[in-house]
mmCIF file of C-alpha atoms in Angstrom:
data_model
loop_
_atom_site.group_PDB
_atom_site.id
_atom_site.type_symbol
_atom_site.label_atom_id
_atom_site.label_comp_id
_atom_site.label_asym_id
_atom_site.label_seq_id
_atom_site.Cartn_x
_atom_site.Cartn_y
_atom_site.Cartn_z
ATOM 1 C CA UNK A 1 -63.332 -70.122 11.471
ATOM 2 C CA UNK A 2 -61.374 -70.622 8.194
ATOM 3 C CA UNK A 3 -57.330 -70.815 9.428
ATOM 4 C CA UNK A 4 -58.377 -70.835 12.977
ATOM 5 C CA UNK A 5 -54.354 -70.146 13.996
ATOM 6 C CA UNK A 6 -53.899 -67.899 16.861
ATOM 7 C CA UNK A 7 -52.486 -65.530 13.937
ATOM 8 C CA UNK A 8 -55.432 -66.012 12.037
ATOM 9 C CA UNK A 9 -57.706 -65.366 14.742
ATOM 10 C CA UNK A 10 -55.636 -61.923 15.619
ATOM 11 C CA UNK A 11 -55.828 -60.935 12.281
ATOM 12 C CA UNK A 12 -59.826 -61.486 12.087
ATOM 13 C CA UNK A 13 -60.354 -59.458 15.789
ATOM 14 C CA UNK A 14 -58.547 -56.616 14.357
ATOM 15 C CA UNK A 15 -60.492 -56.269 11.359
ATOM 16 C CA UNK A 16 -63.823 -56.820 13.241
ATOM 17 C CA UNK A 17 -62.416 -53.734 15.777
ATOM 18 C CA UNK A 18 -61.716 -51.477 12.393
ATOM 19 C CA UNK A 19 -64.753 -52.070 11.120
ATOM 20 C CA UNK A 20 -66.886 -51.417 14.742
ATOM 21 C CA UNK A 21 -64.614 -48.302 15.682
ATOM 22 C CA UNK A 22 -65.799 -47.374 11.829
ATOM 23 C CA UNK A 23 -69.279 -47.637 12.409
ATOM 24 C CA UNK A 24 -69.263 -46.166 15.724
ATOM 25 C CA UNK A 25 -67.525 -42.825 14.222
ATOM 26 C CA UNK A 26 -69.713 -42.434 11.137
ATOM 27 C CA UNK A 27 -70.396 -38.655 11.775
ATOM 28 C CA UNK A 28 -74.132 -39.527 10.896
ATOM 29 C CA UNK A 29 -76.786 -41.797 10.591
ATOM 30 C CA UNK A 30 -80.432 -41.101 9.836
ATOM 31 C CA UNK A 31 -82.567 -43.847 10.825
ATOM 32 C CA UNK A 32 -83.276 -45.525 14.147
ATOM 33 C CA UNK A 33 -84.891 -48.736 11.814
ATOM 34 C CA UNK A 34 -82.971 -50.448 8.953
ATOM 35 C CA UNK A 35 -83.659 -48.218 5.659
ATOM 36 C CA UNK A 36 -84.108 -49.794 2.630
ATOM 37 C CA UNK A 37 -81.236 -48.760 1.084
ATOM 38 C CA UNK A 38 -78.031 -47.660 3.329
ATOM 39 C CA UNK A 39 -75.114 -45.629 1.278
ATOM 40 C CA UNK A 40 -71.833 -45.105 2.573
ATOM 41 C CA UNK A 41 -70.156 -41.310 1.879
ATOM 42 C CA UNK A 42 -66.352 -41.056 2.949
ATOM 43 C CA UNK A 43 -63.973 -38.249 2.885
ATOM 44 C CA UNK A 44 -60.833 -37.087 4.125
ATOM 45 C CA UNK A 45 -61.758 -33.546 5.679
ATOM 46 C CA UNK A 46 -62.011 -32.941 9.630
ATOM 47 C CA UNK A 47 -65.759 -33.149 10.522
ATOM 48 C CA UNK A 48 -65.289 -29.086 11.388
ATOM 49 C CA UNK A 49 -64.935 -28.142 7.338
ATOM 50 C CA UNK A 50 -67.971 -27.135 5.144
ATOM 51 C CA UNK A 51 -67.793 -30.336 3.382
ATOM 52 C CA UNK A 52 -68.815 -32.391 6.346
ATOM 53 C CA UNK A 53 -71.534 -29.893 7.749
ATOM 54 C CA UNK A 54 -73.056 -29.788 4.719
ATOM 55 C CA UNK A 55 -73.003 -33.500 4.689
ATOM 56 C CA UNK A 56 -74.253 -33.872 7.212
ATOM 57 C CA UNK A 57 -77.049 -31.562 6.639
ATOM 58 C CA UNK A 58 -77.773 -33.396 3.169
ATOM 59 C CA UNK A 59 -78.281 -36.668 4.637
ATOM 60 C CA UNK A 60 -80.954 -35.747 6.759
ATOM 61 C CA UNK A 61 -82.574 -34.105 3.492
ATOM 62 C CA UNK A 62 -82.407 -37.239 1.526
ATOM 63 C CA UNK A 63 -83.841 -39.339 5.152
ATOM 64 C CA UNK A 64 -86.499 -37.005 4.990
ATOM 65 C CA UNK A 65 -87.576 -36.677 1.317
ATOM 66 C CA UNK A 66 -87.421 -40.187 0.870
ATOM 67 C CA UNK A 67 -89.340 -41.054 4.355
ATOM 68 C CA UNK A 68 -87.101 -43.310 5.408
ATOM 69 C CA UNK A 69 -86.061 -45.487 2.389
ATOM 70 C CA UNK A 70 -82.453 -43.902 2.588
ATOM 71 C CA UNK A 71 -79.471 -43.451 4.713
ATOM 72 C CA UNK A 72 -76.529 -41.452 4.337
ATOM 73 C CA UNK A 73 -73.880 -42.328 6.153
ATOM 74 C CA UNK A 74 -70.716 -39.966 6.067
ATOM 75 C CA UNK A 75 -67.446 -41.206 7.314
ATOM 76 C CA UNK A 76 -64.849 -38.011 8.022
ATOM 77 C CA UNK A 77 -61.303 -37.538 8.684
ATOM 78 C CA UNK A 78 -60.284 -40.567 6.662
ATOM 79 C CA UNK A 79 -62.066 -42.912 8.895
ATOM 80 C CA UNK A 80 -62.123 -44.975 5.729
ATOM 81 C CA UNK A 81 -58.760 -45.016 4.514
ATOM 82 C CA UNK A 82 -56.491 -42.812 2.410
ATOM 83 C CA UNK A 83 -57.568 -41.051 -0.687
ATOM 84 C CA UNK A 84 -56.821 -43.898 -2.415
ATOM 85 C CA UNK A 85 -57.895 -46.584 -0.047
ATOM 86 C CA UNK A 86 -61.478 -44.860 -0.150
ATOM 87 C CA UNK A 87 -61.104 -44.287 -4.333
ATOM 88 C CA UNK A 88 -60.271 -47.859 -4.565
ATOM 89 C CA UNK A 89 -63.364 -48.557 -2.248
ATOM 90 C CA UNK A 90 -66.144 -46.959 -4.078
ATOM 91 C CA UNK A 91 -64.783 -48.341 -7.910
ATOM 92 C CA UNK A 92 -65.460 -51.763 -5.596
ATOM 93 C CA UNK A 93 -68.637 -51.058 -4.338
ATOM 94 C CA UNK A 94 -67.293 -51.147 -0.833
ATOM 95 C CA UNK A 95 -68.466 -47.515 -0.290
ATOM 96 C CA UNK A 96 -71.144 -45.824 -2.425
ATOM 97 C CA UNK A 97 -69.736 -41.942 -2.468
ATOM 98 C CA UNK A 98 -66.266 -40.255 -2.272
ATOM 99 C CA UNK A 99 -65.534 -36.909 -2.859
ATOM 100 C CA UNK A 100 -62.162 -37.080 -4.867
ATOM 101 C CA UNK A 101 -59.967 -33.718 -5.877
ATOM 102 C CA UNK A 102 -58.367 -33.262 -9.714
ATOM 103 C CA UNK A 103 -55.411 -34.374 -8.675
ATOM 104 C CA UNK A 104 -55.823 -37.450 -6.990
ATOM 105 C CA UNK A 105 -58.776 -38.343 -10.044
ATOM 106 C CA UNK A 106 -56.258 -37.973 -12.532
ATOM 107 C CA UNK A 107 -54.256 -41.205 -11.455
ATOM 108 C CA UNK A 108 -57.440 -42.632 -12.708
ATOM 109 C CA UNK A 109 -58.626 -40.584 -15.530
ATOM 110 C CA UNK A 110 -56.310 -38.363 -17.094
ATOM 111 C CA UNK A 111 -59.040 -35.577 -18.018
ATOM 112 C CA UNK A 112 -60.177 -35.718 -14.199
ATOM 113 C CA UNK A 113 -57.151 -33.109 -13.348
ATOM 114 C CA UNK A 114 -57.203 -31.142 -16.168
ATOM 115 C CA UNK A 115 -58.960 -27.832 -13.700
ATOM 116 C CA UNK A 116 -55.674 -28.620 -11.961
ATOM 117 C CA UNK A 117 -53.283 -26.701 -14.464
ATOM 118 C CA UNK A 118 -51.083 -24.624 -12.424
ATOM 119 C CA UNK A 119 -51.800 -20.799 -12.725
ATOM 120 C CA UNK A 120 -55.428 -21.309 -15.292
ATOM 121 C CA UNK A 121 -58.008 -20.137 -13.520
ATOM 122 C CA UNK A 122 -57.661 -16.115 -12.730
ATOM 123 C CA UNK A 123 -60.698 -16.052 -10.874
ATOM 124 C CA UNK A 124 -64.073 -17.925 -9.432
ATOM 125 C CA UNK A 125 -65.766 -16.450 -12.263
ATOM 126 C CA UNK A 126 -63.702 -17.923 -14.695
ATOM 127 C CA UNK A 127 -63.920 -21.719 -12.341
ATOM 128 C CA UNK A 128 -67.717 -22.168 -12.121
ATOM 129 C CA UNK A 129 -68.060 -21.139 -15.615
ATOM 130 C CA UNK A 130 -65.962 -24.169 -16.911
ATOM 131 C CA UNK A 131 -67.083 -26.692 -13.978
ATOM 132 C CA UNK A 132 -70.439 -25.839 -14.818
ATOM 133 C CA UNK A 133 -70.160 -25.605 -18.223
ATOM 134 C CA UNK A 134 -68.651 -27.331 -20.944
ATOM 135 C CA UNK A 135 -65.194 -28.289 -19.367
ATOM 136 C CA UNK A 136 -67.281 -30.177 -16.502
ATOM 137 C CA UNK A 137 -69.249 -31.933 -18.671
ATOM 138 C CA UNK A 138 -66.383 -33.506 -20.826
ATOM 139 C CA UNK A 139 -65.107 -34.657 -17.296
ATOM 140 C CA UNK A 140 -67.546 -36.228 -16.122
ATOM 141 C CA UNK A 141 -68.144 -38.042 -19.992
ATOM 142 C CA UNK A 142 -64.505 -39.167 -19.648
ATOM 143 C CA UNK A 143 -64.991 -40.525 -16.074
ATOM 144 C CA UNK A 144 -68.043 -42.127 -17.445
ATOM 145 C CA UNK A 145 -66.708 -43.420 -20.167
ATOM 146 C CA UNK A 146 -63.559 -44.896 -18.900
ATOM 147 C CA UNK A 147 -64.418 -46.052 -15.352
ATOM 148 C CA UNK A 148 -67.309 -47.621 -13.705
ATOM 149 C CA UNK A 149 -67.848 -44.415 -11.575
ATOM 150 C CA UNK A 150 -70.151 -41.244 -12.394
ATOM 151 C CA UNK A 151 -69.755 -38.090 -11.070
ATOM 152 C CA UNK A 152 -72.524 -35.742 -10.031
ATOM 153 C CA UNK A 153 -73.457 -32.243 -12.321
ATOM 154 C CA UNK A 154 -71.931 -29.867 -9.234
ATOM 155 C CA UNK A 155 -68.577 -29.903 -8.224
ATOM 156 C CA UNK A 156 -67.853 -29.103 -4.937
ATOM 157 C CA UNK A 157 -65.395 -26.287 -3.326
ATOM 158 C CA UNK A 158 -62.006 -26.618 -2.056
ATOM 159 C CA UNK A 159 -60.830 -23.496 -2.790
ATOM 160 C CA UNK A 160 -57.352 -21.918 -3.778
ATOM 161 C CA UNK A 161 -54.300 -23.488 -2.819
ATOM 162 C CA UNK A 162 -51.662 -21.666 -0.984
ATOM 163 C CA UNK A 163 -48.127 -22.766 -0.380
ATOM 164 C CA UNK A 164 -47.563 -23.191 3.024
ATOM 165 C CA UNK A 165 -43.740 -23.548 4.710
ATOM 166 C CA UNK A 166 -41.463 -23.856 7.728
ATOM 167 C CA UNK A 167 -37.906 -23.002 6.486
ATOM 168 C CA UNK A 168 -38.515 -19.658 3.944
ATOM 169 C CA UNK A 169 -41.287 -17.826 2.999
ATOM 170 C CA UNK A 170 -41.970 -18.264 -1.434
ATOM 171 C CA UNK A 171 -42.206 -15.039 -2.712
ATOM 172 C CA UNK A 172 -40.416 -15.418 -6.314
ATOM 173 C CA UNK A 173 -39.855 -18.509 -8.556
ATOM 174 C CA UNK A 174 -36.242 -19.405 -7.665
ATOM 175 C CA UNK A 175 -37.674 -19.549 -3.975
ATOM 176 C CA UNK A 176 -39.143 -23.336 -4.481
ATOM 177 C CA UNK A 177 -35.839 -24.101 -5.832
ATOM 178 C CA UNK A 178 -34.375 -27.648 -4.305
ATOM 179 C CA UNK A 179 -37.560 -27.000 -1.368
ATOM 180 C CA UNK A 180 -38.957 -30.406 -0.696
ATOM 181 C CA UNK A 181 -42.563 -30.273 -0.911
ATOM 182 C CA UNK A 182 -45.805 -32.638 0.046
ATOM 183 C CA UNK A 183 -47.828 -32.442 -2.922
ATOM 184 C CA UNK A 184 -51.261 -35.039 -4.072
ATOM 185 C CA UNK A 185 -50.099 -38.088 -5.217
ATOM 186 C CA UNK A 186 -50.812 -36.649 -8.611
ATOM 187 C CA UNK A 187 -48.227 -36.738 -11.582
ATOM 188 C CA UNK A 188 -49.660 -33.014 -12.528
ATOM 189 C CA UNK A 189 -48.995 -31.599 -9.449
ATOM 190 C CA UNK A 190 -45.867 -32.733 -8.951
ATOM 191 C CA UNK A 191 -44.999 -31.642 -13.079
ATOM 192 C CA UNK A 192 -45.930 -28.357 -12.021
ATOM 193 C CA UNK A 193 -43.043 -27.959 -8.960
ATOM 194 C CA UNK A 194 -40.766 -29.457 -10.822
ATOM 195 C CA UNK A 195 -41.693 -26.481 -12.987
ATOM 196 C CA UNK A 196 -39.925 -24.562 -10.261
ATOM 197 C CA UNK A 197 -37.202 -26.622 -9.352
ATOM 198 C CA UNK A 198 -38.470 -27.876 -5.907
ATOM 199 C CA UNK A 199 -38.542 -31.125 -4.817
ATOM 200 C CA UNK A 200 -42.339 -32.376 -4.854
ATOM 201 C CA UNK A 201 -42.812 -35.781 -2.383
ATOM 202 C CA UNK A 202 -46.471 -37.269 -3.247
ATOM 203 C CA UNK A 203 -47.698 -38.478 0.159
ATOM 204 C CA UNK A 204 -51.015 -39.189 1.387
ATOM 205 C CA UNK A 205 -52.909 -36.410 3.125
ATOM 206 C CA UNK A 206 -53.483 -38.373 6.760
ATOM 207 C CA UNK A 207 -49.689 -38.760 6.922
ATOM 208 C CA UNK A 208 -48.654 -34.616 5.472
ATOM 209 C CA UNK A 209 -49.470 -33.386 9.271
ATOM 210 C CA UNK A 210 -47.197 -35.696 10.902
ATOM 211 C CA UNK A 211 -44.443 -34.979 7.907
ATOM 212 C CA UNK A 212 -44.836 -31.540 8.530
ATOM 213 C CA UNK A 213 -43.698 -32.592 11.890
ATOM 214 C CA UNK A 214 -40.819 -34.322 11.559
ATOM 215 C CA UNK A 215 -39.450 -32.241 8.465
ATOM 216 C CA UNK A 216 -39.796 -34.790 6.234
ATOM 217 C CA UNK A 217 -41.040 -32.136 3.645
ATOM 218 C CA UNK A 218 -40.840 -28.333 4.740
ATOM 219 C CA UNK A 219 -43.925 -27.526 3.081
ATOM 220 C CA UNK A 220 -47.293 -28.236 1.234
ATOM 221 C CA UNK A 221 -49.947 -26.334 -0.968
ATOM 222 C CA UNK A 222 -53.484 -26.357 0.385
ATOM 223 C CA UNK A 223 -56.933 -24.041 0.389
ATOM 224 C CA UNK A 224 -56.699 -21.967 3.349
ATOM 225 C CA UNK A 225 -59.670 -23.604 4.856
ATOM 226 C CA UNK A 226 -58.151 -27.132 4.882
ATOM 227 C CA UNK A 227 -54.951 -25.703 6.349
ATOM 228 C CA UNK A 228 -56.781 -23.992 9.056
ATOM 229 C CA UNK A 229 -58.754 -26.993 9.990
ATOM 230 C CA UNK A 230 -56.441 -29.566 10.245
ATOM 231 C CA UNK A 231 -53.867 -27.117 11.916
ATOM 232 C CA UNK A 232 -51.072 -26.978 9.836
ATOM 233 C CA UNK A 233 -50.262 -23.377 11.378
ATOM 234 C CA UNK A 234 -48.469 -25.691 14.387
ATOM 235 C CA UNK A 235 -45.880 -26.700 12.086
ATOM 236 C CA UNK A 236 -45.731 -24.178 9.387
ATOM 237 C CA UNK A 237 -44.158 -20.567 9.484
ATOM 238 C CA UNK A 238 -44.725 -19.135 6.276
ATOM 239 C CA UNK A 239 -48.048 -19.378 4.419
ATOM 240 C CA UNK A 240 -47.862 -17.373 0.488
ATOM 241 C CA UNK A 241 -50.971 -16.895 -1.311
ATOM 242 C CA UNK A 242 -49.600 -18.319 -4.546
ATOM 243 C CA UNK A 243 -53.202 -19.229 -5.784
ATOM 244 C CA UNK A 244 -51.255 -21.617 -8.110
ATOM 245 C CA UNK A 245 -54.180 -24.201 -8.589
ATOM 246 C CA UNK A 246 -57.992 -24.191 -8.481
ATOM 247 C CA UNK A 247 -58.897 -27.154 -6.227
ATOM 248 C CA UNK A 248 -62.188 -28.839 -5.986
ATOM 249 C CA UNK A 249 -63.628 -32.102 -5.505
ATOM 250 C CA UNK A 250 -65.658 -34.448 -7.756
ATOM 251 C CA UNK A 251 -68.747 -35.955 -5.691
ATOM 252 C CA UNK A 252 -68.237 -39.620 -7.310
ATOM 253 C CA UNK A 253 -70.581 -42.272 -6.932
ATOM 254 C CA UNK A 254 -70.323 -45.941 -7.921
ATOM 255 C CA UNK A 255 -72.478 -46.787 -10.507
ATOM 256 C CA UNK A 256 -73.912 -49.918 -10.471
ATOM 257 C CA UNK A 257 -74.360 -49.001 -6.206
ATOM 258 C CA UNK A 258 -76.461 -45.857 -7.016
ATOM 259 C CA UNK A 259 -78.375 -47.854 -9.802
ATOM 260 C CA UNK A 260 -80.151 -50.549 -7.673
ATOM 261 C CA UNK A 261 -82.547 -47.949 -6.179
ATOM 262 C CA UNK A 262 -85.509 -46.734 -7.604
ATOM 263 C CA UNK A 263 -85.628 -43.743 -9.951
ATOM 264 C CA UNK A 264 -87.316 -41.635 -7.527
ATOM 265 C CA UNK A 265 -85.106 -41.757 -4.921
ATOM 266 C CA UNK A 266 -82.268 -41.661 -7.305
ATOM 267 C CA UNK A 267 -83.575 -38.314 -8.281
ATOM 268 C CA UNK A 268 -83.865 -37.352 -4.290
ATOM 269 C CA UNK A 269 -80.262 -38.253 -3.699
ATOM 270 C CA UNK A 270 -78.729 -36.248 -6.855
ATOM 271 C CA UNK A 271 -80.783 -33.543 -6.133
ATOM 272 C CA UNK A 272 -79.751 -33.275 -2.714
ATOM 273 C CA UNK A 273 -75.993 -33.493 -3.244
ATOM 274 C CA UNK A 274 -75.902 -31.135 -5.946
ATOM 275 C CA UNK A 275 -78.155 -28.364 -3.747
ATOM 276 C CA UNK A 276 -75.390 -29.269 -0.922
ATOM 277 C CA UNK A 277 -72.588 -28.729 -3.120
ATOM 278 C CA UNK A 278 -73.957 -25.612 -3.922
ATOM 279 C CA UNK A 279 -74.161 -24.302 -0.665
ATOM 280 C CA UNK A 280 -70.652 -25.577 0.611
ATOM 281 C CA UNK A 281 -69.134 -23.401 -2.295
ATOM 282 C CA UNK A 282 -70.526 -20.455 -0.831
ATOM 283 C CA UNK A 283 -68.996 -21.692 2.669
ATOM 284 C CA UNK A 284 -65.545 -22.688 1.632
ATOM 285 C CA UNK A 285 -65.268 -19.447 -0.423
ATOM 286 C CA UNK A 286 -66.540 -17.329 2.912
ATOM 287 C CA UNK A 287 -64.207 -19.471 5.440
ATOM 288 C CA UNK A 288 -61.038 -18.866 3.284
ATOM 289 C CA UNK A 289 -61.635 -15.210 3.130
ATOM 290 C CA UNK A 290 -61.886 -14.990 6.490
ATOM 291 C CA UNK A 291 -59.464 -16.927 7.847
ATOM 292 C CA UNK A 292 -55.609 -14.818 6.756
ATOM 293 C CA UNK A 293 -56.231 -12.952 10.150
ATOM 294 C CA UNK A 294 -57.157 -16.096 12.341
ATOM 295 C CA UNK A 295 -53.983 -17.681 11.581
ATOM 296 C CA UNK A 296 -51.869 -14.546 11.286
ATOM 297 C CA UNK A 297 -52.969 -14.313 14.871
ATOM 298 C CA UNK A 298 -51.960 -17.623 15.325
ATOM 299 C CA UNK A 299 -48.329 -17.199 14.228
ATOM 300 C CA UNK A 300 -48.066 -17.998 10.568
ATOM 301 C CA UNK A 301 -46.550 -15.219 8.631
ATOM 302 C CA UNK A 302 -48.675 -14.451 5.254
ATOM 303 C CA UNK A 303 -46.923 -12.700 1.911
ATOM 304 C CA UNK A 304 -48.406 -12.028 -1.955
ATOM 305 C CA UNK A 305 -46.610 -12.813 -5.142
ATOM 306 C CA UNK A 306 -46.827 -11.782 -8.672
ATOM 307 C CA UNK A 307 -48.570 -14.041 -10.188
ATOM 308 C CA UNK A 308 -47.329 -13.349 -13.771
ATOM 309 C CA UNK A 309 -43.708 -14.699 -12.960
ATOM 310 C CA UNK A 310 -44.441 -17.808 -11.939
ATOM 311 C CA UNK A 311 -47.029 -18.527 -15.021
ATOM 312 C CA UNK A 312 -43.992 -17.608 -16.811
ATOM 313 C CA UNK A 313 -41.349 -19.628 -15.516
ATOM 314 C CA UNK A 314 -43.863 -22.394 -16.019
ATOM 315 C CA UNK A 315 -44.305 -21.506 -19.373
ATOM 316 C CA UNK A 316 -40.124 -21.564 -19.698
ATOM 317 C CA UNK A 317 -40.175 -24.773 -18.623
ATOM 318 C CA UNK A 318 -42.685 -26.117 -21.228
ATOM 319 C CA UNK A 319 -45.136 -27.302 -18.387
ATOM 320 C CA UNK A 320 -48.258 -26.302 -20.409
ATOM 321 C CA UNK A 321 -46.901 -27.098 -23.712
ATOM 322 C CA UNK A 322 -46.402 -30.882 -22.111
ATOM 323 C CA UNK A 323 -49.747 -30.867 -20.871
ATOM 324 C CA UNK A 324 -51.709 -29.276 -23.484
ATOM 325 C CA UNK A 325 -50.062 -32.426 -25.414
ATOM 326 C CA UNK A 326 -51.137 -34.765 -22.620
ATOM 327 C CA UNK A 327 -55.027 -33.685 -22.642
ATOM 328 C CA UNK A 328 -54.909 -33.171 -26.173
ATOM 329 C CA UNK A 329 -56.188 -30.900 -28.321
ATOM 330 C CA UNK A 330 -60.107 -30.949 -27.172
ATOM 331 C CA UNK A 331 -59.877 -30.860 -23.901
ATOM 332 C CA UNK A 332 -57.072 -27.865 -23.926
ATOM 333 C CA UNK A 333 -59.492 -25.825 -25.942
ATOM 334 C CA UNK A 334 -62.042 -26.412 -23.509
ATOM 335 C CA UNK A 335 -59.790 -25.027 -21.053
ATOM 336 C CA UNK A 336 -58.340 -22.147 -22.779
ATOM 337 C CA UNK A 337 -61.876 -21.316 -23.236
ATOM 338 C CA UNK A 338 -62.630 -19.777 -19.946
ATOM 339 C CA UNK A 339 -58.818 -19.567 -18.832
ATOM 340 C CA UNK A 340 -57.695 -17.153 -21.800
ATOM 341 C CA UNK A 341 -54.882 -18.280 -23.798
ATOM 342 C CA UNK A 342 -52.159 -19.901 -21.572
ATOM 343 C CA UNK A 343 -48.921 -21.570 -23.744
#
C-alpha cells in the first residue's frame, strides 16, 4: 500500500468503512446481477419525505423499462455528504444525480436562484407557470451553458418556506431584527434577511438540527414538510407562515455520466424522473397542507403575517432593485412575467 504508515493505513480503513457503511445504506438498489450501467442519486432529505419515496419508486421504473440495463441507486439523509460535498460530487462524476435547491445552485450559477427572490411568487399557479415555462428554461440554458451539469425539464417540489423559531414568534418586519438565523449557504438568501435586519448564519443543513440545539441560531426558514420530517418541532417554539420564498429543487445530472448510455435508455431515465417529479409535487404540496395541525399538536405554536409589509420593507431596503441588477435585465423580465411587477 502506497505510505504504508500506521497513519496511512488508519486513514485508508476509514475511508474503506465510509464507503461500505455508504453502500450498505443506499435506500435502494434494483438488481440482484451487475447492470450495465449503475447511477448514483444523492440527496439530503430523510428517507420518510416525498422526494425519497418517489425515488425510490422511480428507480424500480427505470430497472424495469430498461430490463435490467440500469440501476438507480438513491443515497438519503446526506449519506453522501453535505449539499455541497454531493454538488461538488456530481460536477466530478463521483455521483451521477443530485437534487440541488435555488439557493444552494446559485453559488454555482447565478441564474440557478433567481425563483428564490424573497416574496415573488403569490401562488403555485404563478410557480409552475415560470418553472415550466420560460423562466425554467433560461435556467436550465444558463446551467448548461456555464457548467458541465444539465438539469432535467421538471423541477421538483419543496414547497413554501416558513420561518421557524425558539425565542419569539415573527409576526411583523422589525421582529427578525438582530434574530440570528440558519439560512442556505446562499448569498440571496442571506441578502434577503439582511433585508430585515436579522442576523442570517449560512450553515449546512446536516448540522441546522444540532444548531437548533445548542442555540447557535434561534431559528431557520424551511417548507413545512422538511421541518416536520426532520423534527425541528423538538427545538423550535414558534413556526410563522411567512411564505417568503418558493423553494424547489433542480434534478441535476452530470453530463458527460448520463451521456455514455445509449439513447434509449437515456430517454427511459429522463422520462422517468420527470413523471416522478411530477408526482412528488402533488405529495409535497398535500403533506404541507396537512401537516399545521400535526405539529400544532406537537407543541409548536403557528401565526400568519401580512405579507404586503414585509415585500415592502424589502423593497425599502433596495433588495430587489440589487437583484434585479444582479440577474440583469432578461432574466428579471422573465420573472416579473409571472410574478407581477415587484421593484
Amino acid at each position: 500500500m502506497p505510505g504504508d504508515t500506521l497513519s496511512g493505513r488508519r486513514a485508508f480503513l476509514k475511508k474503506a468503512t465510509l464507503a461500505s457503511a455508504a453502500a450498505a445504506a443506499c435506500l435502494y438498489g434494483t438488481q440482484a446481477h451487475a447492470a450495465e450501467f449503475t447511477l448514483k442519486y444523492g440527496n439530503n432529505l430523510p428517507m420518510s419525505h416525498p422526494m425519497n419515496v418517489r425515488a425510490k419508486e422511480m428507480a424500480q421504473k427505470i430497472a424495469a423499462e430498461s430490463k435490467g440495463r440500469v440501476e438507480l441507486q438513491v443515497y438519503p439523509n446526506g449519506q453522501l455528504g453535505t449539499d455541497t460535498d454531493m454538488l461538488s460530487q456530481v460536477r466530478s462524476g463521483a455521483i451521477d444525480f443530485f437534487t440541488i435547491s435555488p439557493e444552494v445552485l446559485g453559488t454555482l450559477v447565478s441564474a440557478g436562484q433567481i425563483s428564490g427572490v424573497g416574496f415573488a411568487f403569490k401562488d403555485y399557479s404563478q410557480v409552475w407557470a415560470a418553472m415550466d415555462g420560460e423562466l425554467g428554461a433560461y435556467v436550465r440554458r444558463e446551467i448548461a451553458a456555464r457548467t458541465a451539469l444539465f438539469a432535467f425539464e421538471k423541477c421538483w417540489d419543496n414547497g413554501y418556506r416558513q420561518v421557524t423559531t425558539s425565542t419569539r414568534a415573527i409576526a411583523r418586519p422589525e421582529d427578525f431584527k438582530g434574530m440570528k438565523l440558519r439560512v442556505p449557504p446562499s448569498p440571496l438568501a442571506t441578502s434577503l434577511f439582511r433585508g430585515f435586519d436579522a442576523s442570517p448564519t449560512s450553515i449546512n443543513f446536516a448540522e441546522v438540527y444540532s444548531a437548533l440545539q445548542t442555540r447557535i441560531v434561534e431559528g431557520q426558514e424551511n417548507p413545512l414538510a422538511v421541518i416536520a420530517t426532520v423534527k425541528f418541532y423538538e427545538v423550535q417554539k414558534f413556526c410563522s407562515m411567512t411564505n417568503h420564498v418558493w423553494s424547489g429543487f433542480w434534478f441535476m445530472g452530470n453530463k458527460k455520466s448520463f451521456e455514455r448510455m445509449p439513447k434509449e435508455l437515456q430517454d427511459i431515465v429522463a422520462r422517468n424522473i420527470n413523471e416522478a417529479g411530477l408526482k412528488q409535487r402533488v405529495d409535497v404540496k398535500a403533506l404541507n397542507d396537512s401537516l399545521v395541525a400535526d405539529m400544532k399538536a406537537k407543541g409548536l405554536q403557528f401565526n400568519e403575517i401580512d405579507n404586503a409589509a414585509f415585500r415592502a420593507k424589502l423593497r425599502g431596503a433596495g433588495f430587489y432593485a440589487e437583484w434585479h441588477k444582479k440577474f440583469g435585465d432578461e432574466a428579471w423580465a422573465l420573472l416579473e412575467k409571472y410574478t407581477g411587477k415587484l421593484a
